[in-house]
């Protein structure tokens, strides 16, 4: 991980002596910890990571995960593991590893207020610096091993997406279909879901961040399924939309428009293009259709150790797309009270465009009722 640590330090300005990354209690875990320490399992609650500018990483772990930590460190010569058995031992390790009046970078976006107060009393002379932008920018550009894992997570999502038509039975509830999607992901090799699975039938499909309920599938419903897998800590995020017959000509047109919007965004997606231009390429297609204004969210977000990994593509973001970013492209059209369509794929940005990480068919599909 030395390379990641050095890249991260090079983004922090002005320079700092140490970078300190801490985990509180689930769900307040900073995925940056796992970015700099590649350990396959464990929560590492209450653990700290001290990184040094030349690349060394010290992992302070409780005895709960000591064995996993030591095993992971065996394949990374840049990592030193220190186990603590009490809070006092942990404080002592921290004060041994971080000079008392050091300038220390912290990830302000993830650190809890309680952790910050505690650090203040452990290091009354330290100078804190906000390293959160450097963290985001470094994590934004994925290396080959991250892209490989994201590809695996995407492949799980794609295989499961293709099974969904077989799960759509008259009378099945949204919660039942969501449970079957999650079970299928685990069967395909996922360690779990990367976020709460969305399955919406009929009017519920018009709500982008809907949570499945006990609504039953009836003929004449639009269906949106938005789900993702974690594998080796990396996420996928895929949405496919279906029609449970009979045909609704308007929603078929809506589907074709969303697909055209996604294709328009992908056609301009390449390094150097401002993120907002990619969003606007999709939005223009929707706004030229009868459903002007019904694409109600940003086009996508970066994906990595977290499903929402820090970068957004929406009409306000000037920051350019860069090679090595992994992002979702997810336009949608939502007709309140009637139904919606969203098509979401994960892509990696290449030197001259992009490559899909998710590949399941995107075309309008009517499932027999
Ligand atoms: N699952 C929420 C999203 O697609 O961002
Ligand atoms: Mn999604
Ligand atoms: Mn998404």
mmCIF file of C-alpha atoms and ligand atoms in Angstrom:
data_model
loop_
_atom_site.group_PDB
_atom_site.id
_atom_site.type_symbol
_atom_site.label_atom_id
_atom_site.label_comp_id
_atom_site.label_asym_id
_atom_site.label_seq_id
_atom_site.Cartn_x
_atom_site.Cartn_y
_atom_site.Cartn_z
ATOM 1 C CA UNK A 1 0.000 0.000 0.000
ATOM 2 C CA UNK A 2 3.049 2.266 0.072
ATOM 3 C CA UNK A 3 2.134 3.631 -3.312
ATOM 4 C CA UNK A 4 -1.373 4.630 -2.120
ATOM 5 C CA UNK A 5 0.022 6.251 1.021
ATOM 6 C CA UNK A 6 2.559 8.269 -0.957
ATOM 7 C CA UNK A 7 -0.035 9.355 -3.498
ATOM 8 C CA UNK A 8 -2.299 10.461 -0.665
ATOM 9 C CA UNK A 9 0.426 12.479 1.091
ATOM 10 C CA UNK A 10 1.313 14.152 -2.212
ATOM 11 C CA UNK A 11 -2.258 15.518 -2.385
ATOM 12 C CA UNK A 12 -2.187 17.071 1.108
ATOM 13 C CA UNK A 13 -1.243 20.740 1.102
ATOM 14 C CA UNK A 14 0.379 22.150 3.170
ATOM 15 C CA UNK A 15 2.383 19.033 3.995
ATOM 16 C CA UNK A 16 1.707 17.085 7.199
ATOM 17 C CA UNK A 17 3.916 14.778 9.303
ATOM 18 C CA UNK A 18 1.344 12.017 9.775
ATOM 19 C CA UNK A 19 -2.041 10.921 8.545
ATOM 20 C CA UNK A 20 -4.349 9.472 11.177
ATOM 21 C CA UNK A 21 -7.377 7.453 10.090
ATOM 22 C CA UNK A 22 -9.765 6.147 12.733
ATOM 23 C CA UNK A 23 -12.748 3.856 12.906
ATOM 24 C CA UNK A 24 -15.471 4.483 15.463
ATOM 25 C CA UNK A 25 -18.323 1.968 15.813
ATOM 26 C CA UNK A 26 -20.179 0.461 12.843
ATOM 27 C CA UNK A 27 -21.497 2.160 10.688
ATOM 28 C CA UNK A 28 -18.945 4.895 11.475
ATOM 29 C CA UNK A 29 -16.059 3.112 9.812
ATOM 30 C CA UNK A 30 -13.813 5.125 7.513
ATOM 31 C CA UNK A 31 -13.262 3.041 4.386
ATOM 32 C CA UNK A 32 -9.963 4.890 3.962
ATOM 33 C CA UNK A 33 -8.695 2.565 6.697
ATOM 34 C CA UNK A 34 -9.295 -0.361 4.320
ATOM 35 C CA UNK A 35 -7.916 1.612 1.376
ATOM 36 C CA UNK A 36 -4.554 1.846 3.153
ATOM 37 C CA UNK A 37 -4.708 -1.565 4.817
ATOM 38 C CA UNK A 38 -5.919 -4.378 2.593
ATOM 39 C CA UNK A 39 -7.469 -6.815 5.044
ATOM 40 C CA UNK A 40 -10.243 -9.058 3.732
ATOM 41 C CA UNK A 41 -12.394 -9.393 6.870
ATOM 42 C CA UNK A 42 -13.229 -7.671 10.129
ATOM 43 C CA UNK A 43 -14.777 -4.397 11.254
ATOM 44 C CA UNK A 44 -11.779 -2.903 13.067
ATOM 45 C CA UNK A 45 -14.016 -0.834 15.328
ATOM 46 C CA UNK A 46 -12.014 1.534 17.521
ATOM 47 C CA UNK A 47 -8.894 0.893 15.435
ATOM 48 C CA UNK A 48 -6.515 3.573 14.211
ATOM 49 C CA UNK A 49 -4.162 3.728 11.289
ATOM 50 C CA UNK A 50 -1.093 5.961 11.398
ATOM 51 C CA UNK A 51 0.466 6.618 7.994
ATOM 52 C CA UNK A 52 3.909 8.128 7.450
ATOM 53 C CA UNK A 53 4.830 10.218 4.386
ATOM 54 C CA UNK A 54 7.343 7.700 3.008
ATOM 55 C CA UNK A 55 4.640 5.020 2.928
ATOM 56 C CA UNK A 56 4.745 3.051 6.172
ATOM 57 C CA UNK A 57 1.403 2.256 7.751
ATOM 58 C CA UNK A 58 0.912 1.361 11.426
ATOM 59 C CA UNK A 59 -2.324 -0.466 12.180
ATOM 60 C CA UNK A 60 -3.530 -0.287 15.783
ATOM 61 C CA UNK A 61 -5.982 -3.135 16.252
ATOM 62 C CA UNK A 62 -7.827 -4.665 19.176
ATOM 63 C CA UNK A 63 -7.100 -8.292 19.946
ATOM 64 C CA UNK A 64 -10.445 -9.114 18.339
ATOM 65 C CA UNK A 65 -8.964 -8.791 14.855
ATOM 66 C CA UNK A 66 -5.270 -9.111 15.607
ATOM 67 C CA UNK A 67 -4.852 -12.422 13.801
ATOM 68 C CA UNK A 68 -6.551 -11.181 10.598
ATOM 69 C CA UNK A 69 -4.433 -8.036 10.748
ATOM 70 C CA UNK A 70 -1.167 -9.922 11.171
ATOM 71 C CA UNK A 71 -2.058 -12.279 8.349
ATOM 72 C CA UNK A 72 -2.878 -9.392 5.980
ATOM 73 C CA UNK A 73 0.314 -7.574 6.968
ATOM 74 C CA UNK A 74 2.392 -10.608 5.929
ATOM 75 C CA UNK A 75 1.719 -9.821 2.287
ATOM 76 C CA UNK A 76 2.345 -6.074 2.685
ATOM 77 C CA UNK A 77 5.862 -5.150 3.859
ATOM 78 C CA UNK A 78 4.764 -1.527 4.389
ATOM 79 C CA UNK A 79 2.363 -2.422 7.215
ATOM 80 C CA UNK A 80 3.215 -2.824 10.906
ATOM 81 C CA UNK A 81 0.548 -4.214 13.225
ATOM 82 C CA UNK A 82 0.273 -3.181 16.883
ATOM 83 C CA UNK A 83 -2.357 -4.832 19.065
ATOM 84 C CA UNK A 84 -3.893 -3.188 22.116
ATOM 85 C CA UNK A 85 -5.884 -4.753 24.928
ATOM 86 C CA UNK A 86 -7.257 -1.611 26.563
ATOM 87 C CA UNK A 87 -8.021 2.012 25.702
ATOM 88 C CA UNK A 88 -4.961 3.049 27.718
ATOM 89 C CA UNK A 89 -2.702 0.795 25.648
ATOM 90 C CA UNK A 90 -4.216 2.214 22.500
ATOM 91 C CA UNK A 91 -3.517 5.788 23.659
ATOM 92 C CA UNK A 92 0.056 4.817 24.516
ATOM 93 C CA UNK A 93 0.607 3.316 21.053
ATOM 94 C CA UNK A 94 -0.781 6.461 19.444
ATOM 95 C CA UNK A 95 1.482 8.747 21.458
ATOM 96 C CA UNK A 96 4.482 6.511 20.621
ATOM 97 C CA UNK A 97 3.748 6.698 16.898
ATOM 98 C CA UNK A 98 2.720 10.343 16.513
ATOM 99 C CA UNK A 99 5.137 13.055 17.736
ATOM 100 C CA UNK A 100 3.435 15.328 20.295
ATOM 101 C CA UNK A 101 3.571 18.516 18.244
ATOM 102 C CA UNK A 102 3.227 16.933 14.804
ATOM 103 C CA UNK A 103 1.018 18.314 12.067
ATOM 104 C CA UNK A 104 -1.524 15.590 11.486
ATOM 105 C CA UNK A 105 -3.928 15.081 8.596
ATOM 106 C CA UNK A 106 -7.397 13.810 9.535
ATOM 107 C CA UNK A 107 -10.311 12.771 7.365
ATOM 108 C CA UNK A 108 -12.760 15.406 8.618
ATOM 109 C CA UNK A 109 -15.540 13.936 6.502
ATOM 110 C CA UNK A 110 -15.563 10.610 8.356
ATOM 111 C CA UNK A 111 -14.121 11.234 11.808
ATOM 112 C CA UNK A 112 -16.778 11.477 14.532
ATOM 113 C CA UNK A 113 -16.901 14.481 16.824
ATOM 114 C CA UNK A 114 -16.241 12.216 19.801
ATOM 115 C CA UNK A 115 -13.051 10.853 18.183
ATOM 116 C CA UNK A 116 -11.920 14.400 17.447
ATOM 117 C CA UNK A 117 -12.407 15.501 21.055
ATOM 118 C CA UNK A 118 -10.513 12.439 22.261
ATOM 119 C CA UNK A 119 -7.596 13.182 19.918
ATOM 120 C CA UNK A 120 -7.540 16.751 21.231
ATOM 121 C CA UNK A 121 -6.992 15.528 24.779
ATOM 122 C CA UNK A 122 -4.404 12.891 23.745
ATOM 123 C CA UNK A 123 -2.434 15.381 21.620
ATOM 124 C CA UNK A 124 -2.916 18.861 23.092
ATOM 125 C CA UNK A 125 -0.025 20.279 21.023
ATOM 126 C CA UNK A 126 -0.788 18.671 17.657
ATOM 127 C CA UNK A 127 -1.772 20.764 14.626
ATOM 128 C CA UNK A 128 -4.734 19.212 12.832
ATOM 129 C CA UNK A 129 -5.252 19.523 9.071
ATOM 130 C CA UNK A 130 -8.253 18.550 7.002
ATOM 131 C CA UNK A 131 -7.056 15.813 4.632
ATOM 132 C CA UNK A 132 -10.535 14.844 3.445
ATOM 133 C CA UNK A 133 -10.193 16.349 0.004
ATOM 134 C CA UNK A 134 -6.850 14.621 -0.513
ATOM 135 C CA UNK A 135 -8.424 11.355 0.622
ATOM 136 C CA UNK A 136 -11.312 11.752 -1.800
ATOM 137 C CA UNK A 137 -9.089 12.709 -4.722
ATOM 138 C CA UNK A 138 -6.668 9.845 -4.115
ATOM 139 C CA UNK A 139 -9.378 7.223 -3.678
ATOM 140 C CA UNK A 140 -11.147 8.551 -6.759
ATOM 141 C CA UNK A 141 -8.471 7.212 -9.128
ATOM 142 C CA UNK A 142 -8.546 3.444 -8.850
ATOM 143 C CA UNK A 143 -5.511 1.218 -9.327
ATOM 144 C CA UNK A 144 -5.510 -2.096 -11.209
ATOM 145 C CA UNK A 145 -6.347 -4.250 -8.186
ATOM 146 C CA UNK A 146 -9.323 -2.040 -7.287
ATOM 147 C CA UNK A 147 -10.621 -2.116 -10.858
ATOM 148 C CA UNK A 148 -10.326 -5.890 -10.848
ATOM 149 C CA UNK A 149 -12.438 -6.127 -7.662
ATOM 150 C CA UNK A 150 -14.975 -3.618 -8.934
ATOM 151 C CA UNK A 151 -15.225 -5.709 -12.093
ATOM 152 C CA UNK A 152 -15.970 -8.795 -10.009
ATOM 153 C CA UNK A 153 -18.632 -6.957 -8.016
ATOM 154 C CA UNK A 154 -20.099 -5.637 -11.266
ATOM 155 C CA UNK A 155 -20.146 -9.113 -12.805
ATOM 156 C CA UNK A 156 -22.126 -10.414 -9.808
ATOM 157 C CA UNK A 157 -24.633 -7.583 -10.270
ATOM 158 C CA UNK A 158 -24.914 -8.347 -13.976
ATOM 159 C CA UNK A 159 -25.475 -12.078 -13.479
ATOM 160 C CA UNK A 160 -28.165 -11.425 -10.885
ATOM 161 C CA UNK A 161 -29.861 -8.775 -13.058
ATOM 162 C CA UNK A 162 -30.340 -11.443 -15.697
ATOM 163 C CA UNK A 163 -32.115 -13.690 -13.196
ATOM 164 C CA UNK A 164 -34.687 -11.050 -12.212
ATOM 165 C CA UNK A 165 -37.275 -11.840 -14.924
ATOM 166 C CA UNK A 166 -37.443 -15.369 -13.435
ATOM 167 C CA UNK A 167 -38.185 -13.915 -9.971
ATOM 168 C CA UNK A 168 -41.143 -11.806 -11.096
ATOM 169 C CA UNK A 169 -44.293 -13.749 -10.235
ATOM 170 C CA UNK A 170 -47.812 -12.385 -9.891
ATOM 171 C CA UNK A 171 -48.487 -11.805 -6.180
ATOM 172 C CA UNK A 172 -44.799 -11.702 -5.134
ATOM 173 C CA UNK A 173 -44.067 -8.772 -2.827
ATOM 174 C CA UNK A 174 -41.328 -6.180 -3.308
ATOM 175 C CA UNK A 175 -39.656 -7.459 -0.129
ATOM 176 C CA UNK A 176 -39.705 -11.048 -1.420
ATOM 177 C CA UNK A 177 -38.110 -10.063 -4.725
ATOM 178 C CA UNK A 178 -35.502 -7.958 -2.878
ATOM 179 C CA UNK A 179 -34.690 -10.943 -0.641
ATOM 180 C CA UNK A 180 -34.299 -13.206 -3.689
ATOM 181 C CA UNK A 181 -31.985 -10.677 -5.370
ATOM 182 C CA UNK A 182 -29.796 -10.536 -2.265
ATOM 183 C CA UNK A 183 -29.758 -14.325 -1.921
ATOM 184 C CA UNK A 184 -28.793 -14.629 -5.598
ATOM 185 C CA UNK A 185 -25.939 -12.134 -5.115
ATOM 186 C CA UNK A 186 -24.578 -14.156 -2.217
ATOM 187 C CA UNK A 187 -24.871 -17.354 -4.264
ATOM 188 C CA UNK A 188 -22.857 -15.609 -7.000
ATOM 189 C CA UNK A 189 -20.017 -14.817 -4.584
ATOM 190 C CA UNK A 190 -20.993 -11.546 -2.889
ATOM 191 C CA UNK A 191 -20.035 -11.050 0.743
ATOM 192 C CA UNK A 192 -23.218 -9.001 1.115
ATOM 193 C CA UNK A 193 -25.241 -6.202 -0.406
ATOM 194 C CA UNK A 194 -23.541 -2.863 -0.957
ATOM 195 C CA UNK A 195 -26.682 -0.891 0.070
ATOM 196 C CA UNK A 196 -30.338 -1.519 0.864
ATOM 197 C CA UNK A 197 -31.838 -3.213 -2.197
ATOM 198 C CA UNK A 198 -34.534 -1.191 -3.958
ATOM 199 C CA UNK A 199 -37.435 -3.048 -5.569
ATOM 200 C CA UNK A 200 -40.413 -0.869 -6.493
ATOM 201 C CA UNK A 201 -43.588 -1.987 -8.282
ATOM 202 C CA UNK A 202 -46.025 0.306 -10.112
ATOM 203 C CA UNK A 203 -46.189 3.800 -8.545
ATOM 204 C CA UNK A 204 -43.309 2.897 -6.193
ATOM 205 C CA UNK A 205 -40.994 2.561 -9.212
ATOM 206 C CA UNK A 206 -41.335 6.343 -9.628
ATOM 207 C CA UNK A 207 -39.560 6.981 -6.324
ATOM 208 C CA UNK A 208 -35.777 6.832 -6.867
ATOM 209 C CA UNK A 209 -34.764 5.937 -3.282
ATOM 210 C CA UNK A 210 -37.748 3.762 -2.410
ATOM 211 C CA UNK A 211 -37.469 1.021 0.236
ATOM 212 C CA UNK A 212 -39.306 -2.225 -0.637
ATOM 213 C CA UNK A 213 -42.548 -2.986 1.187
ATOM 214 C CA UNK A 214 -45.245 -5.649 1.035
ATOM 215 C CA UNK A 215 -46.860 -4.344 -2.163
ATOM 216 C CA UNK A 216 -47.735 -7.294 -4.443
ATOM 217 C CA UNK A 217 -46.845 -7.558 -8.112
ATOM 218 C CA UNK A 218 -49.892 -7.156 -10.352
ATOM 219 C CA UNK A 219 -50.132 -7.242 -14.152
ATOM 220 C CA UNK A 220 -49.578 -3.841 -15.696
ATOM 221 C CA UNK A 221 -46.746 -2.762 -13.361
ATOM 222 C CA UNK A 222 -43.459 -1.041 -14.044
ATOM 223 C CA UNK A 223 -40.634 -2.457 -11.945
ATOM 224 C CA UNK A 224 -37.361 -0.858 -10.853
ATOM 225 C CA UNK A 225 -34.712 -3.044 -9.189
ATOM 226 C CA UNK A 226 -31.600 -1.227 -7.913
ATOM 227 C CA UNK A 227 -29.073 -3.345 -6.047
ATOM 228 C CA UNK A 228 -25.388 -4.089 -5.668
ATOM 229 C CA UNK A 229 -22.871 -6.524 -4.259
ATOM 230 C CA UNK A 230 -19.833 -6.181 -2.076
ATOM 231 C CA UNK A 231 -16.932 -8.447 -2.926
ATOM 232 C CA UNK A 232 -13.461 -8.126 -1.386
ATOM 233 C CA UNK A 233 -14.807 -4.877 0.125
ATOM 234 C CA UNK A 234 -15.609 -3.297 -3.269
ATOM 235 C CA UNK A 235 -19.128 -2.387 -4.374
ATOM 236 C CA UNK A 236 -21.289 -2.600 -7.447
ATOM 237 C CA UNK A 237 -24.487 -0.656 -8.087
ATOM 238 C CA UNK A 238 -26.814 -1.623 -10.923
ATOM 239 C CA UNK A 239 -30.408 -0.791 -11.817
ATOM 240 C CA UNK A 240 -32.613 -2.570 -14.292
ATOM 241 C CA UNK A 241 -36.217 -1.716 -15.092
ATOM 242 C CA UNK A 242 -38.860 -4.126 -16.352
ATOM 243 C CA UNK A 243 -42.474 -4.228 -17.328
ATOM 244 C CA UNK A 244 -44.784 -6.892 -15.914
ATOM 245 C CA UNK A 245 -47.211 -7.099 -18.886
ATOM 246 C CA UNK A 246 -49.424 -6.043 -20.506
ATOM 247 C CA UNK A 247 -47.586 -3.419 -22.533
ATOM 248 C CA UNK A 248 -47.868 0.238 -21.681
ATOM 249 C CA UNK A 249 -46.789 2.085 -24.835
ATOM 250 C CA UNK A 250 -45.924 5.256 -22.883
ATOM 251 C CA UNK A 251 -43.642 3.440 -20.435
ATOM 252 C CA UNK A 252 -41.997 1.586 -23.301
ATOM 253 C CA UNK A 253 -41.162 4.997 -24.820
ATOM 254 C CA UNK A 254 -39.968 6.192 -21.424
ATOM 255 C CA UNK A 255 -37.628 3.192 -21.239
ATOM 256 C CA UNK A 256 -36.236 3.896 -24.707
ATOM 257 C CA UNK A 257 -35.679 7.546 -23.776
ATOM 258 C CA UNK A 258 -33.779 6.622 -20.597
ATOM 259 C CA UNK A 259 -31.591 4.236 -22.581
ATOM 260 C CA UNK A 260 -30.927 6.969 -25.161
ATOM 261 C CA UNK A 261 -30.039 9.369 -22.303
ATOM 262 C CA UNK A 262 -27.556 6.864 -20.899
ATOM 263 C CA UNK A 263 -26.014 6.362 -24.343
ATOM 264 C CA UNK A 264 -25.744 10.141 -24.844
ATOM 265 C CA UNK A 265 -23.899 10.504 -21.525
ATOM 266 C CA UNK A 266 -21.553 7.629 -22.336
ATOM 267 C CA UNK A 267 -20.837 9.155 -25.753
ATOM 268 C CA UNK A 268 -19.253 12.218 -24.097
ATOM 269 C CA UNK A 269 -17.681 10.417 -21.123
ATOM 270 C CA UNK A 270 -13.902 10.657 -21.321
ATOM 271 C CA UNK A 271 -11.001 12.202 -19.403
ATOM 272 C CA UNK A 272 -10.985 15.997 -19.298
ATOM 273 C CA UNK A 273 -14.741 16.479 -19.715
ATOM 274 C CA UNK A 274 -16.372 18.385 -16.812
ATOM 275 C CA UNK A 275 -18.667 16.061 -14.842
ATOM 276 C CA UNK A 276 -21.588 18.426 -15.382
ATOM 277 C CA UNK A 277 -21.297 18.053 -19.163
ATOM 278 C CA UNK A 278 -21.784 14.288 -18.861
ATOM 279 C CA UNK A 279 -24.903 14.874 -16.755
ATOM 280 C CA UNK A 280 -26.199 17.512 -19.170
ATOM 281 C CA UNK A 281 -25.772 15.189 -22.168
ATOM 282 C CA UNK A 282 -28.281 12.811 -20.555
ATOM 283 C CA UNK A 283 -30.537 15.577 -19.302
ATOM 284 C CA UNK A 284 -30.812 17.114 -22.774
ATOM 285 C CA UNK A 285 -32.210 13.847 -24.136
ATOM 286 C CA UNK A 286 -34.861 13.705 -21.397
ATOM 287 C CA UNK A 287 -35.697 17.387 -21.694
ATOM 288 C CA UNK A 288 -36.208 17.055 -25.456
ATOM 289 C CA UNK A 289 -38.780 14.299 -24.814
ATOM 290 C CA UNK A 290 -42.381 14.566 -23.547
ATOM 291 C CA UNK A 291 -40.975 13.910 -20.047
ATOM 292 C CA UNK A 292 -39.024 17.159 -19.696
ATOM 293 C CA UNK A 293 -38.009 17.738 -16.073
ATOM 294 C CA UNK A 294 -38.714 14.160 -14.978
ATOM 295 C CA UNK A 295 -35.010 13.224 -14.625
ATOM 296 C CA UNK A 296 -34.850 14.410 -11.046
ATOM 297 C CA UNK A 297 -31.403 13.417 -9.735
ATOM 298 C CA UNK A 298 -27.716 13.560 -10.620
ATOM 299 C CA UNK A 299 -26.427 11.267 -13.348
ATOM 300 C CA UNK A 300 -24.138 9.251 -11.104
ATOM 301 C CA UNK A 301 -21.459 8.955 -8.467
ATOM 302 C CA UNK A 302 -18.104 7.352 -7.926
ATOM 303 C CA UNK A 303 -18.079 3.793 -6.647
ATOM 304 C CA UNK A 304 -15.380 1.914 -4.792
ATOM 305 C CA UNK A 305 -14.988 0.846 -1.171
ATOM 306 C CA UNK A 306 -18.308 2.644 -0.619
ATOM 307 C CA UNK A 307 -21.233 2.621 -2.996
ATOM 308 C CA UNK A 308 -21.262 6.429 -2.889
ATOM 309 C CA UNK A 309 -17.516 6.898 -2.942
ATOM 310 C CA UNK A 310 -17.178 10.697 -2.830
ATOM 311 C CA UNK A 311 -17.500 12.098 -6.354
ATOM 312 C CA UNK A 312 -20.779 13.157 -7.961
ATOM 313 C CA UNK A 313 -21.852 13.858 -11.524
ATOM 314 C CA UNK A 314 -24.564 16.487 -11.527
ATOM 315 C CA UNK A 315 -25.153 19.879 -13.202
ATOM 316 C CA UNK A 316 -23.137 21.778 -10.558
ATOM 317 C CA UNK A 317 -19.860 19.820 -10.734
ATOM 318 C CA UNK A 318 -17.120 21.384 -12.890
ATOM 319 C CA UNK A 319 -14.434 18.890 -11.833
ATOM 320 C CA UNK A 320 -13.208 16.942 -14.842
ATOM 321 C CA UNK A 321 -13.559 13.227 -15.417
ATOM 322 C CA UNK A 322 -10.187 11.455 -15.061
ATOM 323 C CA UNK A 323 -8.707 8.168 -16.246
ATOM 324 C CA UNK A 324 -9.130 5.478 -13.577
ATOM 325 C CA UNK A 325 -12.342 6.870 -12.091
ATOM 326 C CA UNK A 326 -15.090 4.312 -11.569
ATOM 327 C CA UNK A 327 -18.551 5.825 -11.717
ATOM 328 C CA UNK A 328 -22.192 4.991 -12.181
ATOM 329 C CA UNK A 329 -24.218 6.320 -15.093
ATOM 330 C CA UNK A 330 -27.846 6.184 -14.027
ATOM 331 C CA UNK A 331 -30.406 8.363 -15.748
ATOM 332 C CA UNK A 332 -34.067 7.872 -14.928
ATOM 333 C CA UNK A 333 -37.514 9.215 -15.730
ATOM 334 C CA UNK A 334 -40.139 9.204 -12.996
ATOM 335 C CA UNK A 335 -43.875 9.689 -13.508
ATOM 336 C CA UNK A 336 -45.388 10.130 -10.036
ATOM 337 C CA UNK A 337 -48.353 7.864 -9.349
ATOM 338 C CA UNK A 338 -47.681 5.829 -12.473
ATOM 339 C CA UNK A 339 -44.165 4.422 -12.636
ATOM 340 C CA UNK A 340 -40.565 5.018 -13.444
ATOM 341 C CA UNK A 341 -37.574 3.719 -15.341
ATOM 342 C CA UNK A 342 -33.918 3.923 -14.310
ATOM 343 C CA UNK A 343 -30.977 2.256 -16.036
ATOM 344 C CA UNK A 344 -27.760 2.215 -14.051
ATOM 345 C CA UNK A 345 -24.358 0.860 -14.978
ATOM 346 C CA UNK A 346 -20.895 1.038 -13.481
ATOM 347 C CA UNK A 347 -18.023 2.037 -15.757
ATOM 348 C CA UNK A 348 -14.302 2.622 -15.485
ATOM 349 C CA UNK A 349 -12.943 5.665 -17.301
ATOM 350 C CA UNK A 350 -10.137 4.758 -19.721
ATOM 351 C CA UNK A 351 -7.674 7.016 -21.538
ATOM 352 C CA UNK A 352 -10.081 7.523 -24.431
ATOM 353 C CA UNK A 353 -13.522 6.733 -23.034
ATOM 354 C CA UNK A 354 -14.884 4.086 -20.716
ATOM 355 C CA UNK A 355 -15.382 0.350 -20.209
ATOM 356 C CA UNK A 356 -18.493 -1.205 -18.670
ATOM 357 C CA UNK A 357 -18.129 -3.014 -15.345
ATOM 358 C CA UNK A 358 -21.790 -4.080 -15.518
ATOM 359 C CA UNK A 359 -23.078 -5.652 -18.684
ATOM 360 C CA UNK A 360 -26.606 -7.082 -18.235
ATOM 361 C CA UNK A 361 -29.010 -6.266 -21.125
ATOM 362 C CA UNK A 362 -30.563 -2.817 -20.786
ATOM 363 C CA UNK A 363 -33.307 -2.936 -23.402
ATOM 364 C CA UNK A 364 -37.020 -2.760 -22.613
ATOM 365 C CA UNK A 365 -38.138 -6.178 -21.418
ATOM 366 C CA UNK A 366 -41.721 -7.169 -20.898
ATOM 367 C CA UNK A 367 -42.142 -10.106 -18.556
ATOM 368 C CA UNK A 368 -45.294 -12.148 -19.103
ATOM 369 C CA UNK A 369 -47.864 -11.643 -16.327
HETATM 370 N N1 LIG B 1 -28.730 2.879 -5.040
HETATM 371 C C1 LIG B 1 -28.705 4.261 -5.001
HETATM 372 C C2 LIG B 1 -27.982 4.740 -6.157
HETATM 373 O O1 LIG B 1 -28.112 4.214 -7.233
HETATM 374 O O2 LIG B 1 -27.193 5.638 -6.067
HETATM 375 MN MN1 LIG B 2 -28.205 2.163 -7.596
HETATM 376 MN MN1 LIG B 3 -26.044 4.577 -7.934
#
